[in-house]
XYZ file of C-alpha atoms in Angstrom:
562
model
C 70.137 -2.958 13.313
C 66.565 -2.152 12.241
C 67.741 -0.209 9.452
C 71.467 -0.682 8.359
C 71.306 0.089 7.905
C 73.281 -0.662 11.107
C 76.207 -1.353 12.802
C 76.536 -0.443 14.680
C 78.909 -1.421 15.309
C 79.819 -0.647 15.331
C 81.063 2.028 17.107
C 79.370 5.331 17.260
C 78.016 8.866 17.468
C 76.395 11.645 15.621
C 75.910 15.550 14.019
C 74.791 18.018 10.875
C 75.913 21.196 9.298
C 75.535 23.756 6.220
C 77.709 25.274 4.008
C 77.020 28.983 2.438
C 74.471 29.805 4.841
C 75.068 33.770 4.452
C 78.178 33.553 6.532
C 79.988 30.813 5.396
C 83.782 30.653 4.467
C 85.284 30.269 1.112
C 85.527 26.496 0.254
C 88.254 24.413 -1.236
C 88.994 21.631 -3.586
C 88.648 18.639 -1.798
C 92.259 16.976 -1.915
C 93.699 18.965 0.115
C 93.560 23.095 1.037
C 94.886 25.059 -1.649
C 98.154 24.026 -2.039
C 96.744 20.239 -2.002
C 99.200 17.612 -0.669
C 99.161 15.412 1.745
C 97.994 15.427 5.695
C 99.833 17.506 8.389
C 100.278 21.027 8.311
C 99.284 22.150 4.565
C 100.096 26.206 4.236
C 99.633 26.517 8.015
C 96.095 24.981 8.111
C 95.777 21.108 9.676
C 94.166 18.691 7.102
C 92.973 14.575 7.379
C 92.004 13.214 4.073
C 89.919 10.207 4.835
C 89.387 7.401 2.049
C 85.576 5.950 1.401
C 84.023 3.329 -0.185
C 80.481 5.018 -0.994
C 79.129 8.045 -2.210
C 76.861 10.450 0.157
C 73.399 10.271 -0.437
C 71.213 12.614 1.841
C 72.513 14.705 4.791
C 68.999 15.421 6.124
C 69.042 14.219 9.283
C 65.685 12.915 9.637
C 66.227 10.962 6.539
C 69.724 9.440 6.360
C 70.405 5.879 7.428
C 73.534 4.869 5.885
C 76.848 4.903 8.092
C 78.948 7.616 6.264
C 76.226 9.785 5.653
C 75.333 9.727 9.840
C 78.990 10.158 10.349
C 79.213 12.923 8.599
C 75.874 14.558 9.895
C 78.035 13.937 13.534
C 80.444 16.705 12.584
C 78.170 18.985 11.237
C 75.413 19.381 13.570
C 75.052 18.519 17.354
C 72.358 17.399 19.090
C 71.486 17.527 22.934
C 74.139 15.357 23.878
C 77.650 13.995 22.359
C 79.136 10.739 23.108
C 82.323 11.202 25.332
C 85.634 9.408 24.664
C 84.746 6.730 27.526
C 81.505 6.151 25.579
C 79.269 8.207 28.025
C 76.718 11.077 26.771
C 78.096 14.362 27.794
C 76.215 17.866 26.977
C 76.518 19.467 23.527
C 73.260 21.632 22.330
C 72.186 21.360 25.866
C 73.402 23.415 28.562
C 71.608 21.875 31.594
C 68.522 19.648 32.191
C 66.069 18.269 34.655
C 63.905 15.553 34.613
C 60.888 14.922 36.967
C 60.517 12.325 39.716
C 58.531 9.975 37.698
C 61.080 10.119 34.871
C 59.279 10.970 32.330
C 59.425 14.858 32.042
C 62.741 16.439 30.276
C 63.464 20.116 30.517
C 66.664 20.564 28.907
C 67.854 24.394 28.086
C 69.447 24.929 25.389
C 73.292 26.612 25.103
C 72.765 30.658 24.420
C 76.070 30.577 22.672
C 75.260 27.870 20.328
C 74.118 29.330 16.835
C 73.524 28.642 12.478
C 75.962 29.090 10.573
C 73.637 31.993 9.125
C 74.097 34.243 13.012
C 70.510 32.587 13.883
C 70.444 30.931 17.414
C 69.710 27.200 17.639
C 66.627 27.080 19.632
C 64.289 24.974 21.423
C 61.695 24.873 18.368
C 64.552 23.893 16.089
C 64.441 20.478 17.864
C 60.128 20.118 17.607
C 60.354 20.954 14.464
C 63.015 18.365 13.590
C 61.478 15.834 15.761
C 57.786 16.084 14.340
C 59.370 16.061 10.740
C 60.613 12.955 11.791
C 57.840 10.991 12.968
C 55.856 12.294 9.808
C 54.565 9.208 8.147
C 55.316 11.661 4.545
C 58.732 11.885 5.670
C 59.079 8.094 5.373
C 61.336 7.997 7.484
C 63.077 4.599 8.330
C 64.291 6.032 11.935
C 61.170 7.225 12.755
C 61.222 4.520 15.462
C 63.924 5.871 17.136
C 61.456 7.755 18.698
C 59.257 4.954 19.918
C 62.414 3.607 21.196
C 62.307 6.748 23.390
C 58.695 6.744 24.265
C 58.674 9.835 23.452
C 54.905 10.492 24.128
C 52.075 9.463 21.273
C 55.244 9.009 18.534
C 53.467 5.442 17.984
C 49.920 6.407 16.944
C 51.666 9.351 15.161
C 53.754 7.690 13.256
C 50.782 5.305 12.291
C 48.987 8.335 11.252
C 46.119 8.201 13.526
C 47.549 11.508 15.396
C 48.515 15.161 14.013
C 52.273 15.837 14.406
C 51.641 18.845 16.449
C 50.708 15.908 19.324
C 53.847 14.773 19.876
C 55.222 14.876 23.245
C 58.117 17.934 22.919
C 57.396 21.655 23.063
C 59.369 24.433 23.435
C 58.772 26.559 26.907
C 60.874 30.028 24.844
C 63.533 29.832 22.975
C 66.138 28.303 24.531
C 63.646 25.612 26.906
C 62.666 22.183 24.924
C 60.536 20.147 27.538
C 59.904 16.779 26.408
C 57.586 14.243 27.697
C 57.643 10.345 27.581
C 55.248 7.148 27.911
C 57.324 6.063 30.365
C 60.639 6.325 31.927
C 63.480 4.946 29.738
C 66.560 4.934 31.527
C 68.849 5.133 28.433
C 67.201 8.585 27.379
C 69.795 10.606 27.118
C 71.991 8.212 25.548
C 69.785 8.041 22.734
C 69.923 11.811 22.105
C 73.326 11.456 21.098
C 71.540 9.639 17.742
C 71.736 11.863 14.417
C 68.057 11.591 14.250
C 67.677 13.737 17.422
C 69.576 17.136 16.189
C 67.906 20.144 15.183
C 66.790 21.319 11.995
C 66.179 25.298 11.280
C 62.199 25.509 9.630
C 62.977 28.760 8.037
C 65.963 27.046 6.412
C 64.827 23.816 5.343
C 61.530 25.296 4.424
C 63.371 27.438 1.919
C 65.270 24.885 0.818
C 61.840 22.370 -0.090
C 62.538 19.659 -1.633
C 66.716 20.383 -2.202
C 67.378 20.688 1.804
C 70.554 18.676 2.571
C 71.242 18.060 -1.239
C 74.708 19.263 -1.919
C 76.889 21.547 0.716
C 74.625 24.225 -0.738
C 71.937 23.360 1.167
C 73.137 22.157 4.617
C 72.845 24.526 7.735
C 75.585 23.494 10.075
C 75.852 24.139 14.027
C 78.641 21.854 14.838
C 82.306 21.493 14.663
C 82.516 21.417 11.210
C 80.433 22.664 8.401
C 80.447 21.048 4.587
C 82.170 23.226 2.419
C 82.000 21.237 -0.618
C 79.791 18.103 -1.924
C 77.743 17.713 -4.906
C 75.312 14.848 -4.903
C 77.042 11.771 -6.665
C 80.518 12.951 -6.276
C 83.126 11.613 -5.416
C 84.561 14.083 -2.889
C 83.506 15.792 -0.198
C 84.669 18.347 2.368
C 84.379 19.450 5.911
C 85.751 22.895 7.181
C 86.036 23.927 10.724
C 83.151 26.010 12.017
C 84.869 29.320 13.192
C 81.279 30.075 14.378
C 80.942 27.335 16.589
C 80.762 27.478 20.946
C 83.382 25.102 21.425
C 85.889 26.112 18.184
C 88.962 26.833 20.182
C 89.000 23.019 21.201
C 88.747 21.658 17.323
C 92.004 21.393 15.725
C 91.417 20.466 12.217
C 90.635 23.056 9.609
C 89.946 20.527 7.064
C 88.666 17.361 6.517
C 88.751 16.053 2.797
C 87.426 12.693 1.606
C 87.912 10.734 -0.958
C 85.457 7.913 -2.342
C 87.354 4.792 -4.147
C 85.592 1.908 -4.513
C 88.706 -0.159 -5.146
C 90.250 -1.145 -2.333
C 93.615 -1.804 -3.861
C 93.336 1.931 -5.154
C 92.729 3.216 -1.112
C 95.624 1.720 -0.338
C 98.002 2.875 -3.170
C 96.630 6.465 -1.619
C 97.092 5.435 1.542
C 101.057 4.479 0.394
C 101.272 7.025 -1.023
C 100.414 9.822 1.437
C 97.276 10.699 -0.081
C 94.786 9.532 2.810
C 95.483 9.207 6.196
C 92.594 7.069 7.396
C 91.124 4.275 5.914
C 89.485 0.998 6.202
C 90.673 -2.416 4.878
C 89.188 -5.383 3.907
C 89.730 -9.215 3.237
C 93.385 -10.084 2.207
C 94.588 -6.466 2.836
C 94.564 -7.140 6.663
C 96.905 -9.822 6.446
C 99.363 -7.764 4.543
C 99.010 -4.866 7.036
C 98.737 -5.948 10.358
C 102.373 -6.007 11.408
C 102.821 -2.473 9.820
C 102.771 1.153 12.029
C 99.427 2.588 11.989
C 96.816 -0.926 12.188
C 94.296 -0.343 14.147
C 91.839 -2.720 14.917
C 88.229 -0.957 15.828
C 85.781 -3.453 17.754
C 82.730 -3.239 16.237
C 79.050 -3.651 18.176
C 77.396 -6.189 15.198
C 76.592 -9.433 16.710
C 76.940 -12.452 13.926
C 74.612 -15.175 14.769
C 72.904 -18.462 13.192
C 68.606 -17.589 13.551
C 67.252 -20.956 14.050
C 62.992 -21.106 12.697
C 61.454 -22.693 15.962
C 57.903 -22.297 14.556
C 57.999 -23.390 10.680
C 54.902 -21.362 8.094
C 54.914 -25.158 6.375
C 56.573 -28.365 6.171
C 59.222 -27.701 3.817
C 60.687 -25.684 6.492
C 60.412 -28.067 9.494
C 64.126 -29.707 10.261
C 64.266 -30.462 13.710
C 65.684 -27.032 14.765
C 62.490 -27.009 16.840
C 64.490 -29.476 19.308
C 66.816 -27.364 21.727
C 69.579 -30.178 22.094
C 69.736 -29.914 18.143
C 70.050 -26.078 18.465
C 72.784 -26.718 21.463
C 74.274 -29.184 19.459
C 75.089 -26.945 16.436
C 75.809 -24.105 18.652
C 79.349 -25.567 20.140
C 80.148 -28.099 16.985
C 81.978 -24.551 15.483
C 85.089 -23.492 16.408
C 84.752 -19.713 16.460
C 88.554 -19.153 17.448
C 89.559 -20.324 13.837
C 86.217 -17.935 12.150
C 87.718 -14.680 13.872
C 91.471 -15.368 13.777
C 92.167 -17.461 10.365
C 88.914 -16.140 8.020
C 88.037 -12.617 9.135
C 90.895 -11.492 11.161
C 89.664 -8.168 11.104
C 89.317 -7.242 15.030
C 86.439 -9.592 15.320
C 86.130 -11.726 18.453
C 84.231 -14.975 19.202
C 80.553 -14.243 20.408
C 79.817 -16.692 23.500
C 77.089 -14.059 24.353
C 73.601 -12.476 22.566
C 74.616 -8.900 24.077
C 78.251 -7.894 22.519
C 81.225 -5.801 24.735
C 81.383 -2.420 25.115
C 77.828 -2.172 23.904
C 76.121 -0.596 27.616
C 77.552 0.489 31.122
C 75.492 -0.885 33.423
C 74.414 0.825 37.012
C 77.522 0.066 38.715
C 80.320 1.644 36.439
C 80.710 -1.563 34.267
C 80.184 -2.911 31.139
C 77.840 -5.720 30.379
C 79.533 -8.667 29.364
C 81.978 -7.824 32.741
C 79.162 -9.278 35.403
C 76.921 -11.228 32.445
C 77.767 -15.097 31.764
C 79.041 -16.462 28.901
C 76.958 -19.133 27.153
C 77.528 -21.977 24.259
C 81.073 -21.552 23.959
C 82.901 -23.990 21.301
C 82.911 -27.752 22.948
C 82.435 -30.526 20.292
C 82.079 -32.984 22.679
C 79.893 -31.508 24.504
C 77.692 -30.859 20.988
C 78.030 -34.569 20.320
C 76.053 -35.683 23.645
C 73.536 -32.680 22.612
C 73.012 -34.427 18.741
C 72.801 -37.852 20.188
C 70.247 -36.846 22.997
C 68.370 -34.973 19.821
C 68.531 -37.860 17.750
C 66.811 -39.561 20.597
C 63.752 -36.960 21.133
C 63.567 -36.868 17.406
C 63.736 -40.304 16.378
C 66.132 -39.839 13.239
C 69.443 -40.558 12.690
C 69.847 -37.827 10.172
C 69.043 -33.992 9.305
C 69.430 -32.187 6.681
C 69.307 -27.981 7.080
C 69.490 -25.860 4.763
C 71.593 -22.711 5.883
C 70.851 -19.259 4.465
C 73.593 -16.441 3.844
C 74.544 -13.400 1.942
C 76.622 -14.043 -0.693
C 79.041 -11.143 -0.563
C 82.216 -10.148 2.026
C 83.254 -12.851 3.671
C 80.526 -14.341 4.336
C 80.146 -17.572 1.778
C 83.733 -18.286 3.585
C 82.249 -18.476 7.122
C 79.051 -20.651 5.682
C 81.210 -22.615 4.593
C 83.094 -22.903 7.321
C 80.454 -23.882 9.306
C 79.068 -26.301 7.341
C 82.527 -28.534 7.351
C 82.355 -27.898 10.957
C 79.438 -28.838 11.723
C 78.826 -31.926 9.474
C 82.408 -33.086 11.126
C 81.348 -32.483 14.727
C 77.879 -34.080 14.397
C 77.814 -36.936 11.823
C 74.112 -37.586 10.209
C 73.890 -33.851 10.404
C 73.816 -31.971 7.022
C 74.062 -28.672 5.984
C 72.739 -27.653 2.439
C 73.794 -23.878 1.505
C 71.870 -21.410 0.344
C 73.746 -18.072 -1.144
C 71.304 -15.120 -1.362
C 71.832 -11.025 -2.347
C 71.243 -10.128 1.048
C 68.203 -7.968 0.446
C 66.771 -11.399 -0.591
C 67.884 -13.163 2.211
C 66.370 -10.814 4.602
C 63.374 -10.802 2.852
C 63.000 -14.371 3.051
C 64.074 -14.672 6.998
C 61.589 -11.818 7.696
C 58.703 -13.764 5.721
C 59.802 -17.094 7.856
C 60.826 -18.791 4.520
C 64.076 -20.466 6.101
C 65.204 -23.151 8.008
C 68.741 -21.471 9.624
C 69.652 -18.649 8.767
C 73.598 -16.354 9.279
C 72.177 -12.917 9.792
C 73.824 -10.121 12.116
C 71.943 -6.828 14.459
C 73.685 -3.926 14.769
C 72.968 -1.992 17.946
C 70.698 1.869 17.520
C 71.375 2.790 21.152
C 73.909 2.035 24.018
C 71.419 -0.516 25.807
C 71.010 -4.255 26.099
C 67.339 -3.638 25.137
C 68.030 -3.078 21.730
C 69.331 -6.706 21.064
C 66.549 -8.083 23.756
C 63.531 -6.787 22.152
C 63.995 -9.107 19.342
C 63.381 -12.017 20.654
C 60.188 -10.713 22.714
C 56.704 -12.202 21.382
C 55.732 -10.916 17.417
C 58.383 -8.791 17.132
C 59.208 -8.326 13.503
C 63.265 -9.040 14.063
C 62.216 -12.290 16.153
C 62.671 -14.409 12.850
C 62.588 -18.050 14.765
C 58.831 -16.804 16.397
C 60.177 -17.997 19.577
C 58.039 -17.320 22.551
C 58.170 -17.191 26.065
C 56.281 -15.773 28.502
C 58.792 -15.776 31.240
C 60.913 -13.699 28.847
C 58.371 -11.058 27.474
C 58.117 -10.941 31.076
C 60.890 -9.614 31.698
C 61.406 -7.182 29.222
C 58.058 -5.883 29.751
C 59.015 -5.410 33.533
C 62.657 -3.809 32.466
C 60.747 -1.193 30.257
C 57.936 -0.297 32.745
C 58.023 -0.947 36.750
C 61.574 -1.117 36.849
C 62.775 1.456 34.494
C 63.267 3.639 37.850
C 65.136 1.171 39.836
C 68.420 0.589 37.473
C 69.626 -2.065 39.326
C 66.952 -4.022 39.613
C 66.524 -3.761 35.901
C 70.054 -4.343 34.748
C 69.378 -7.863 36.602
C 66.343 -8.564 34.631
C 68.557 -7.506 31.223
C 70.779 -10.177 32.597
C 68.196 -12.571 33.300
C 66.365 -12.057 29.564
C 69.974 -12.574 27.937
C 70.452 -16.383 29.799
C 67.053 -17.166 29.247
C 67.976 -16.607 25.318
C 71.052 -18.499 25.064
C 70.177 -21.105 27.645
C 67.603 -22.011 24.986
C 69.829 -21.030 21.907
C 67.160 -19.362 20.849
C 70.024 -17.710 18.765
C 73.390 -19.697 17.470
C 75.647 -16.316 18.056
C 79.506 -16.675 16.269
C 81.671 -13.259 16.635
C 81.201 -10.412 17.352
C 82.230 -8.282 14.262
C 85.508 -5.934 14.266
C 87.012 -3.556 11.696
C 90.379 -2.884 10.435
C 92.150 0.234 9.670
C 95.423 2.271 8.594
C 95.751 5.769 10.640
C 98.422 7.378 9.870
C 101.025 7.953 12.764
C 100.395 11.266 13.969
C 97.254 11.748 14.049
C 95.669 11.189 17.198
C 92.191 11.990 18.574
C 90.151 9.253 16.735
C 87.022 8.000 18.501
C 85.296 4.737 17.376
C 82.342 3.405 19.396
C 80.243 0.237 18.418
C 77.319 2.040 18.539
C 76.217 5.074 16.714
C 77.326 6.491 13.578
C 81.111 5.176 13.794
C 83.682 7.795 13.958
C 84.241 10.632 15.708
C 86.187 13.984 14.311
C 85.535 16.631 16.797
C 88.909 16.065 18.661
C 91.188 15.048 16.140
C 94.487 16.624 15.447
C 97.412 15.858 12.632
C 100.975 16.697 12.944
C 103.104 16.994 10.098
C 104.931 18.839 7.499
C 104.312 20.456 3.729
């Protein structure tokens, strides 16, 4: 993901909310309502504590990149659109919309019953106002290209400061009309209004507010199912209440949602066992010990692992023969990626055979991606050994010797190392030196080109192939191996322009761009990442998406007892 940031994966969503705006309700302790206690029915009110490994930082939603913190803006304010339970946008802040024969005109109107927490309607220029306080280059903010992504018209020179805000392609018509207009048609528009980035933001509000808008439950305005009810910046609980104000109450059965931040993991899970939490996440060993017990879920994810070969070394030091495609084959089906997701991680994640991961986009016809896509350099150490010995040929050595470059936290020294045995066993006279890194340093260096091979991961912003395939076109910043191909960029330039009206035609060229990639392993890819959780039997009405902000509260329900 470009700011993970991501995920992505991955699964996904989004919304934002205010607590104490003039009308409302009475908090309480997080823990539980009043009585406290575990989930269920607590003193006739319906309560999920959740368990967290980080703190919230900032719930403005122009601002916020980490996962909880978008998650939790999901619940408290909506945007245009919502992401359904079969993964498709459905309507939320908008009641109906139109969009022009060229594609590149939005009218959306917005829902008359859909109002602030403080009785004010949620408007049309709630959403210009957000949107050009996101693009702000003194907002800083790191998802300002989220509305590039959209083409969302003049957002680039705007957000490069050579444009005024106030030229940014949305306006509102009256109150309740937002017309926005685009570069060009994107076919995935709508999907990406489900982001967190998109919602609405009240001016009068957050102008108020200055510099302490969405610092502490205080200073939130909420609009959505939920609103926060009680978080201090730095604490280490938080709370969600339901929204008695909002259009589609009747349907949200929670009153409560507490959670609880332990960094421990062995502590989550003595309040898991203990009744204390009733949805958490585990990690490592703890998935073992789980797995056979009532209540494991395993949540596919939409991060793509993958080994990021440098095809066009800065100097010498980095030249080691990854330049030579049967190398890059040769490597890319010497692993056995069974073993990596089953034995190491066995977390949900699944062997990646693919640069574009499942469930990430529904293409034209009703299906996903990877159903009508091929799959390319799947494990097949023989078939690596011809590659290395036809590379050893073009290359004229006998030997190699890469240096690989990871993070050194998770699980991820494990798989590196992993890899290297692999490798180095499949392919003799190839060697693998590793390279642990903090992985701000070890993006730092792949970014500056300072690598040889490199175990990185994306995480998908939006529910389209496109935002794994623009990586790889010419000088992107996220194309770390500088590979280049004109027949690609070709493509993708012709997906995002004369065939962004003719969805077929471009899901073909999406399909196309994606062989082109692998049949070049241009990228070494190696699972597909998955999560593991406990959910407490009984509750039901969890959604988890591998893109967007992760999970999804709005239809949950708990049954149980004091």
């Amino acid at each position: 993901m470009k700011i993970w940031k991501r995920l992505i994966p991955a699964l996904l969503v989004l919304t934002l909310l205010a607590g104490c705006g003039g009308d409302a309700q009475p908090s309480a302790a997080p823990g539980g309502t009043q009585d406290g206690g575990p989930s269920g029915t607590q003193g006739g009110e319906k309560v999920l504590n959740v368990g967290r490994m980080a703190e919230l930082f900032d719930m403005d939603s122009t601002i916020a990149t980490e996962a909880d913190c978008l998650e939790v803006i999901s619940a408290i304010i909506e945007p245009l659109f919502v992401t359904a339970p079969d993964g498709a946008p459905t309507n939320a802040l908008c009641d109906t919309y139109e969009v022009d024969e060229a594609g590149t005109t939005y009218t959306f109107r917005i829902r008359r019953d859909a109002d602030w927490m403080n009785g004010e309607p949620v408007t049309a220029h709630d959403f210009v106002y957000a949107w050009r306080r996101l693009v702000d280059p003194a907002t800083a903010s790191e998802y300002s290209f989220m509305m590039e992504v959209a083409a969302v018209k003049n957002a680039t020179p705007i957000i490069a400061g050579e444009l005024p805000t106030d030229q940014l392609g949305v306006s509102a018509a009256d109150d309740k009309t937002l017309v926005v207009e685009l570069d060009r048609p994107v076919t995935y528009f709508l999907n990406l209004m489900t982001f967190p980035s998109f919602c609405p933001i009240n001016e009068a509000y957050a102008t108020e507010k200055g510099s302490q808008y969405a610092l502490g439950a205080d200073n939130l305005l909420c609009c959505g199912p939920f609103y926060m009810s009680a978080w201090d910046v730095g604490g280490n609980t938080y709370q969600l209440k339901k929204n008695p104000g909002y259009y589609d109450a009747d349907k949200v059965k929670l009153d409560a949602i507490n959670f609880q931040i332990i960094t421990d993991p062995q502590q989550t899970m003595l309040a898991y066992e203990n009744g204390d939490l009733d949805y958490v996440r585990l990690s490592g060993e703890q998935i073992s010990k789980y797995e056979t017990m009532e209540g494991f879920t395993r949540i596919e994810e939409g991060y793509l692992w993958y080994l990021s070969c440098n095809l066009n070394p800065k100097s010498p030091e980095y030249s080691c023969g990854l330049e030579n495609e049967n190398l890059r084959k040769a490597i890319a089906m010497s692993y056995d990626k069974d073993t990596i997701c089953f034995e190491i991680l066995k977390d949900g994640s699944v062997p990646a055979n693919f640069a574009i991961p499942n469930r990430l986009a529904t293409g034209p016809d009703g299906r996903d991606f990877r159903e009508t896509a091929g799959t390319y350099l799947e494990t097949d150490k023989e078939a690596a050994l011809a590659c290395w010995e036809k590379a050893k040929t073009e290359l004229g050595v006998d030997e190699v010797t890469i240096e690989l470059l990871y993070d050194d936290s998770d699980s991820t020294p494990l798989i590196a190392q992993y890899l290297q045995s692999e490798i180095e066993n499949t392919l003799p006279g190839v060697h693998l030196a590793l390279k642990a890194q903090p992985k701000k340093s070890r993006t730092e260096l792949m970014q500056n080109r300072e690598y040889q091979l490199g175990l990185t991961r994306w995480g998908p912003d939006y529910s389209d192939p496109m935002t794994y395939l623009d990586m790889w076109t010419t000088g992107s910043t996220y194309n770390y191996g500088e590979w280049s191909s004109e027949e690609y960029d070709k493509l993708i330039q012709e997906a995002n322009t004369t065939l962004a009206n003719e969805p077929e035609a471009r899901w073909e060229n999406l399909k196309q761009a994606e062989k082109l990639v692998m049949d070049q392993a241009v990228i070494l890819p190696v699972y597909q990442k998955g999560t593991a959780a406990m959910v407490r039997p009984g509750v039901t009405g969890l959604s988890f998406f591998p893109v967007g902000v992760g999970t999804i509260y709005k239809d949950v329900d708990v049954n149980g007892t004091d």
